[in-house]
Coordinates of C-alpha atoms in Angstrom, one line a residue:
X12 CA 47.6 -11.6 -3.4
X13 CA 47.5 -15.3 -3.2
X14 CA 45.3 -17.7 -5.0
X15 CA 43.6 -18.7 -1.6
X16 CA 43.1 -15.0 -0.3
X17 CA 41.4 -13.7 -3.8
X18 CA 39.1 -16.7 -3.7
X19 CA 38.2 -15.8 -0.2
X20 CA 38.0 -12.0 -1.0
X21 CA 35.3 -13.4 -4.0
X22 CA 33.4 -15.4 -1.7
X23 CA 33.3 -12.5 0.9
X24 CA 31.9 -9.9 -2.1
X25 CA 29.2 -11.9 -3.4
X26 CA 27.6 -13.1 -0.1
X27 CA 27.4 -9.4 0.5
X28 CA 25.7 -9.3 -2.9
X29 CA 23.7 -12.0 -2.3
X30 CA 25.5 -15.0 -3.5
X31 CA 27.4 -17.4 -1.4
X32 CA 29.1 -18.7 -4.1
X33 CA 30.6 -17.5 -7.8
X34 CA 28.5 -20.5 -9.7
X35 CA 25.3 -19.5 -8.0
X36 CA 25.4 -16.1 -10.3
X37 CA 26.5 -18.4 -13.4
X38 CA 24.0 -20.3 -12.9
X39 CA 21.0 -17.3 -12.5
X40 CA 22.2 -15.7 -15.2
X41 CA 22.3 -18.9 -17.1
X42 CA 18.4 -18.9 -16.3
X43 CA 18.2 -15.3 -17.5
X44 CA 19.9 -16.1 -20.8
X45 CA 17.0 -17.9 -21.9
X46 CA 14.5 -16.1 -24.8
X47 CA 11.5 -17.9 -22.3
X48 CA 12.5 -17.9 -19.1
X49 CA 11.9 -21.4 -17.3
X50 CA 9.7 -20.3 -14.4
X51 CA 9.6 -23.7 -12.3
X52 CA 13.3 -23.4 -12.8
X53 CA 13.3 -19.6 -11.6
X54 CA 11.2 -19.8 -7.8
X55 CA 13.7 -23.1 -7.6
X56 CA 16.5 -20.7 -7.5
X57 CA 14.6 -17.8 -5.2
X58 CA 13.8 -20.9 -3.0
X59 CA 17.8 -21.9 -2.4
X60 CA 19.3 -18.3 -2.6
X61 CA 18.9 -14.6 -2.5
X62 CA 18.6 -12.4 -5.3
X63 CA 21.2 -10.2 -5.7
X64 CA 19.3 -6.6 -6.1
X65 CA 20.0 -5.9 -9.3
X66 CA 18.3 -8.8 -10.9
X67 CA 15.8 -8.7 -8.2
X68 CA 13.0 -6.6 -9.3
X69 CA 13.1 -8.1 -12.9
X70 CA 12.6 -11.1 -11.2
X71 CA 10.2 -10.5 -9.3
X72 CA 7.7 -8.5 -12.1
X73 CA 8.4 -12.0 -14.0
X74 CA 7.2 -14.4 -11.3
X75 CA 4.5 -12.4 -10.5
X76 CA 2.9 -11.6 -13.8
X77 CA 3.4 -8.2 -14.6
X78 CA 6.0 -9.1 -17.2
X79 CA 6.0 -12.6 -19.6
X80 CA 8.5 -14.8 -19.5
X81 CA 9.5 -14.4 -23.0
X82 CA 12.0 -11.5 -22.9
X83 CA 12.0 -10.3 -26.1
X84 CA 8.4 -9.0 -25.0
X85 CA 9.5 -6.9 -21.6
X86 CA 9.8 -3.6 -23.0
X87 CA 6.6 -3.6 -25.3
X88 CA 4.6 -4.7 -22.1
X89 CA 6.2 -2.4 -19.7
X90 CA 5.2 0.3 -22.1
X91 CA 1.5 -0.8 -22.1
X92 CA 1.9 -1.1 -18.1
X93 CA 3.0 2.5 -18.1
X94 CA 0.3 3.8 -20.0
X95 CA -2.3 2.0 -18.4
X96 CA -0.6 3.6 -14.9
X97 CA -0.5 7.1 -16.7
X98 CA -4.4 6.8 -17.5
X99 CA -5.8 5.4 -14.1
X100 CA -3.3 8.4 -12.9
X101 CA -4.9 11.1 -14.7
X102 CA -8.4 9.7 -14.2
X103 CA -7.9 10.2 -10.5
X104 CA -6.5 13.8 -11.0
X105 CA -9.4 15.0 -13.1
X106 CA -12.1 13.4 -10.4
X107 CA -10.3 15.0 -7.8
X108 CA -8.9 12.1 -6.1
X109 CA -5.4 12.6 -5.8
X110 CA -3.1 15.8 -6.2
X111 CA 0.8 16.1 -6.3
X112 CA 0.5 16.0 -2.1
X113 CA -1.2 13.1 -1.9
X114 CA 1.1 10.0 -0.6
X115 CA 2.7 7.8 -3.3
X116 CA 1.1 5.1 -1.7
X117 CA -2.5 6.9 -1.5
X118 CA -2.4 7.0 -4.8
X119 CA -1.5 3.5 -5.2
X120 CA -4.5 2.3 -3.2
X121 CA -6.8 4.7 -4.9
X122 CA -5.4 3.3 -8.3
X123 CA -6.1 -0.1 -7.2
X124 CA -9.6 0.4 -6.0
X125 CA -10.7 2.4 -9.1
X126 CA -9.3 -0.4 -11.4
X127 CA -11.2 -2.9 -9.4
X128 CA -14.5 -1.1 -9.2
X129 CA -13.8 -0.2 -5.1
X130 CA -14.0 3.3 -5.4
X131 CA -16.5 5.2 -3.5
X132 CA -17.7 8.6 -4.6
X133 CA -17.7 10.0 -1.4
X134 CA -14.1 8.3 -0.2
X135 CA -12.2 11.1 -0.6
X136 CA -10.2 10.2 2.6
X137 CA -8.5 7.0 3.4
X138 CA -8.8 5.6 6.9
X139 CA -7.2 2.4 6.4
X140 CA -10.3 0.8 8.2
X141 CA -10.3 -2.1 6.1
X142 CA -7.8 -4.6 6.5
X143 CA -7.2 -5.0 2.9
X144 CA -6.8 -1.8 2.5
X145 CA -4.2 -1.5 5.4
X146 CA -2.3 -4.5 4.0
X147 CA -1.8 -2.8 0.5
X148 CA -0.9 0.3 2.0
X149 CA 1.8 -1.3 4.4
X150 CA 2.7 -3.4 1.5
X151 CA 3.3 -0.1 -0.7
X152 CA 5.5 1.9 1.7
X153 CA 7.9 -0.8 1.9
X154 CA 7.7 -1.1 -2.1
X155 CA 8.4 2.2 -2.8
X156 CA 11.4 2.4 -0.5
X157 CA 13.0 -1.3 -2.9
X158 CA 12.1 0.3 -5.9
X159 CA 12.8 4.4 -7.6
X160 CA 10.2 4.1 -10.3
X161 CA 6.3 4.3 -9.3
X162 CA 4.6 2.7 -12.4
X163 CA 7.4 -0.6 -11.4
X164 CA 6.5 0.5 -7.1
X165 CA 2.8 0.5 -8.1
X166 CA 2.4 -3.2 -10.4
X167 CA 4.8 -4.7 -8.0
X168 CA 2.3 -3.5 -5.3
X169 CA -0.4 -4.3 -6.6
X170 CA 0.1 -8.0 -8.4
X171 CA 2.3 -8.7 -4.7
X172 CA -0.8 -8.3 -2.5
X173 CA -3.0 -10.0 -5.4
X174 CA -0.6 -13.5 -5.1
X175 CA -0.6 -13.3 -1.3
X176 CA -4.4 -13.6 -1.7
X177 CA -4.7 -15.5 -4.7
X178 CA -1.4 -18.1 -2.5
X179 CA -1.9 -17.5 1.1
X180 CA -5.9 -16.1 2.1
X181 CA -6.1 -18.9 4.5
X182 CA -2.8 -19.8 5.9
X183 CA -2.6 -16.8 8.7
X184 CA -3.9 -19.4 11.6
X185 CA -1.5 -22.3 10.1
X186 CA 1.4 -20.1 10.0
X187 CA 1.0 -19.2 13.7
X188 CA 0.5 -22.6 14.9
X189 CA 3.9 -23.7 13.1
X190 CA 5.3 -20.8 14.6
X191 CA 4.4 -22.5 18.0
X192 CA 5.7 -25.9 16.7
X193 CA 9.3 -24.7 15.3
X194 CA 9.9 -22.2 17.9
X195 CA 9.2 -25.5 20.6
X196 CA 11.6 -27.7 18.7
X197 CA 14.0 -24.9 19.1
X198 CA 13.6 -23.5 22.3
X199 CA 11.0 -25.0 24.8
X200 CA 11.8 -22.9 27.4
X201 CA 11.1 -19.9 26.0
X202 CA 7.6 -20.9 24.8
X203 CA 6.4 -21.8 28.2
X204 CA 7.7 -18.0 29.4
X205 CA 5.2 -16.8 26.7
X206 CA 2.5 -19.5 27.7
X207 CA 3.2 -18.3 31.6
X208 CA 3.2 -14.9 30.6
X209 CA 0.0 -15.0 28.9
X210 CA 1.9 -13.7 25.8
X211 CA 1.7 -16.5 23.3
X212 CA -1.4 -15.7 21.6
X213 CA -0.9 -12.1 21.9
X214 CA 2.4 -11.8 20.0
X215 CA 2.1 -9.2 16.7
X216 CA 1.1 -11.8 14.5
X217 CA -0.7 -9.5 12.0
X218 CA 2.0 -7.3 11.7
X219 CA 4.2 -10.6 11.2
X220 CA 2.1 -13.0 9.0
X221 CA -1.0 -10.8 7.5
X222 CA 1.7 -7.7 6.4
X223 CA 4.2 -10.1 5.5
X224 CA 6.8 -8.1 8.0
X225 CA 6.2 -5.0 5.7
X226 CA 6.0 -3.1 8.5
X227 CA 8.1 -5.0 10.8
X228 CA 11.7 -5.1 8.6
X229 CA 13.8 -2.5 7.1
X230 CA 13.5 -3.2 2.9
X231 CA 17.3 -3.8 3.2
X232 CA 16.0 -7.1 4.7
X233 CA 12.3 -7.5 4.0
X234 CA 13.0 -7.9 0.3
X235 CA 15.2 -11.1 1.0
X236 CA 12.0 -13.0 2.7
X237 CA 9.6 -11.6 -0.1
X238 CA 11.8 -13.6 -2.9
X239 CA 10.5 -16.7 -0.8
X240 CA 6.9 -15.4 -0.8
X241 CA 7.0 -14.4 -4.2
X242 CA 8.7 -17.9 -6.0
X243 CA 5.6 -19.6 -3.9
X244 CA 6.7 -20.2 0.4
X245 CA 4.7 -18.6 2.6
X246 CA 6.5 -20.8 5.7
X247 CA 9.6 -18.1 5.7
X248 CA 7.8 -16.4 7.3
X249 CA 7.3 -18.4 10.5
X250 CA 10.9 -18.7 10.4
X251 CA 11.5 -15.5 10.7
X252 CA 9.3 -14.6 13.4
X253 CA 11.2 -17.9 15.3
X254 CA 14.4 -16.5 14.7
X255 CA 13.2 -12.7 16.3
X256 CA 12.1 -14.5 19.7
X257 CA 15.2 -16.5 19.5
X258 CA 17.7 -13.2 19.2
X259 CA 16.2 -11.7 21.5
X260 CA 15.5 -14.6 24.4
X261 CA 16.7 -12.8 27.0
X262 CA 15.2 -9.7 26.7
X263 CA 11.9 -11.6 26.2
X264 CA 12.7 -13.9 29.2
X265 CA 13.0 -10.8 31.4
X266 CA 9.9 -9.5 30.0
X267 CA 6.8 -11.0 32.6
X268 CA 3.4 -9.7 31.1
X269 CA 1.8 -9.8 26.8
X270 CA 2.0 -5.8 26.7
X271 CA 5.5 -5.6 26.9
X272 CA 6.9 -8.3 25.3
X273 CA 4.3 -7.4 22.4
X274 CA 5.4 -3.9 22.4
X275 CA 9.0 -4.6 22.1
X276 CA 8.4 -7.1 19.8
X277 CA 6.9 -4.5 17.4
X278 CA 9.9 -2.3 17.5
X279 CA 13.0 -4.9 17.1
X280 CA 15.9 -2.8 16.8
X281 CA 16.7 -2.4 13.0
X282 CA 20.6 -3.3 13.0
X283 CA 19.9 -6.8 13.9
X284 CA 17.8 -7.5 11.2
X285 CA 20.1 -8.9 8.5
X286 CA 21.5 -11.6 11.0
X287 CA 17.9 -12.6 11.6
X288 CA 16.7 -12.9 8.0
X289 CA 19.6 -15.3 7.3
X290 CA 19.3 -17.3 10.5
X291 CA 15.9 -18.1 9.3
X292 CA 16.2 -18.7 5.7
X293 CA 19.1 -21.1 7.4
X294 CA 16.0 -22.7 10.1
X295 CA 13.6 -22.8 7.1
X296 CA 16.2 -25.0 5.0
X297 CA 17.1 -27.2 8.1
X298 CA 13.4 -27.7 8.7
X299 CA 11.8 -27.6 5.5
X300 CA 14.3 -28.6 3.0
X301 CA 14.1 -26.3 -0.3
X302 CA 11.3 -27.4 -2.4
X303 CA 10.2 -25.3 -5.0
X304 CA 6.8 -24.1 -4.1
X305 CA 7.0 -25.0 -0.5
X306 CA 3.4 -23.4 1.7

């Protein structure tokens, strides 16, 4: 094999890792080398490139507080996270609260409410009713299909939906009028078929922005926009939600009422997903630039 055709067989294998170049995984595991791991340094990275998955989670527990950055102390606190998980766990079973059918992430939601004083003696039954409740249980399913282990599914879970309101409470109605400004710059047309169609204000917006796409995208691609959210950029997400009306223009352009377009909107076939996540991280750089903590 020549020279030329191994580098481009190297550059091939680690975009489909998630690098698009060697140095980028010198240079994160540079970072990770560290005994105290440089955090502005570390959502810079997430910010300019994916995560390959098997420094992802790591990552991600780090950013997000569940582990310090001094590395020396990971396992010591991931034991103390575990028993802590293995108490609340137990105290649930014994009240009666959760039993080996209950849905892993049930019992993620009941966990979280009974460590934060939400948990009603009569709730026996979730309904979902309350919209932070439906957020952390959308947010859970799509954890526990990124991650095997549940006391890692239920912290990353839990601390996730804690930084998207501790980052972005407020940002749902500023996040859908850049979605009308970007997708304009883009594609005029298209946004005055949706104005026409009555369809602009009804698009699935919650499902896009509140849930984060947690129940729009396969994990496969959802965990590539959550290392934006998580290193501190909310505005991926309008990008990705551009990018989805773009791919599918014409289908949407033959589309001449709200209810339809919505409906297919909600249900984007799954095999196009990948293209679209990396069409908008590309929009969201061309647009944006890559600061660190970009909102």
């Amino acid at each position: 094999m020549s020279e030329d055709s191994q580098r481009n067989f190297r550059s091939v294998y680690y975009e489909k890792v998630g690098f698009r170049g060697v140095e980028e995984k010198k240079s994160l595991e540079i970072l990770l080398k560290d005994e105290r791991w440089d955090m502005e340094k570390l959502c810079t990275f997430c910010q300019r490139f994916p995560l390959p998955s098997m420094y992802r989670i790591l990552v991600w527990k780090v950013l997000l507080g569940i582990l310090p950055p001094h590395q020396e102390t990971h396992l010591l606190v991931m034991v103390y996270r575990r028993e802590q998980y293995e108490d609340v766990y137990h105290a649930l079973e014994v009240m009666r609260y959760i039993n080996e059918a209950t849905p892993k992430s049930h019992v993620f939601l009941y966990m979280n409410l009974l460590e934060s004083g939400r948990l009603s003696k009569i709730q026996r039954v979730l309904s979902a009713e309350d919209p932070e409740d439906e957020l952390f249980l959308a947010v859970a399913d799509a954890v526990e299909e990124m991650v095997d282990d549940d006391v890692d599914c239920y912290w990353l879970t839990k601390t996730f939906v804690q930084h998207l309101d501790t980052k972005f409470r407020d940002s749902q109605l500023g996040l859908q009028k850049g979605f009308e400004q970007y997708l304009t710059l883009e594609d005029g047309r298209l946004v005055a078929h949706l104005k026409a169609c009555g369809a602009l204000d009804k698009l699935p917006y919650d499902s896009w922005f509140r849930k984060c796409f947690a129940s729009s995208l396969p994990p496969s691609s959802l965990q590539r926009v959550w290392d934006k959210l998580v290193s501190g950029s909310c505005k991926i997400l309008v990008f990705v939600a551009v990018e989805i009306l773009l791919t599918f223009k014409m289908k949407v352009m033959a589309l001449n009422n709200s209810q339809t377009i919505n409906e297919f909107l909600e249900k984007i076939p799954e095999d196009n997903t990948d293209p679209i996540v990396n069409k908008a991280i590309d929009l969201w750089h061309k647009h944006c630039g890559v600061p660190a903590h970009s909102v």
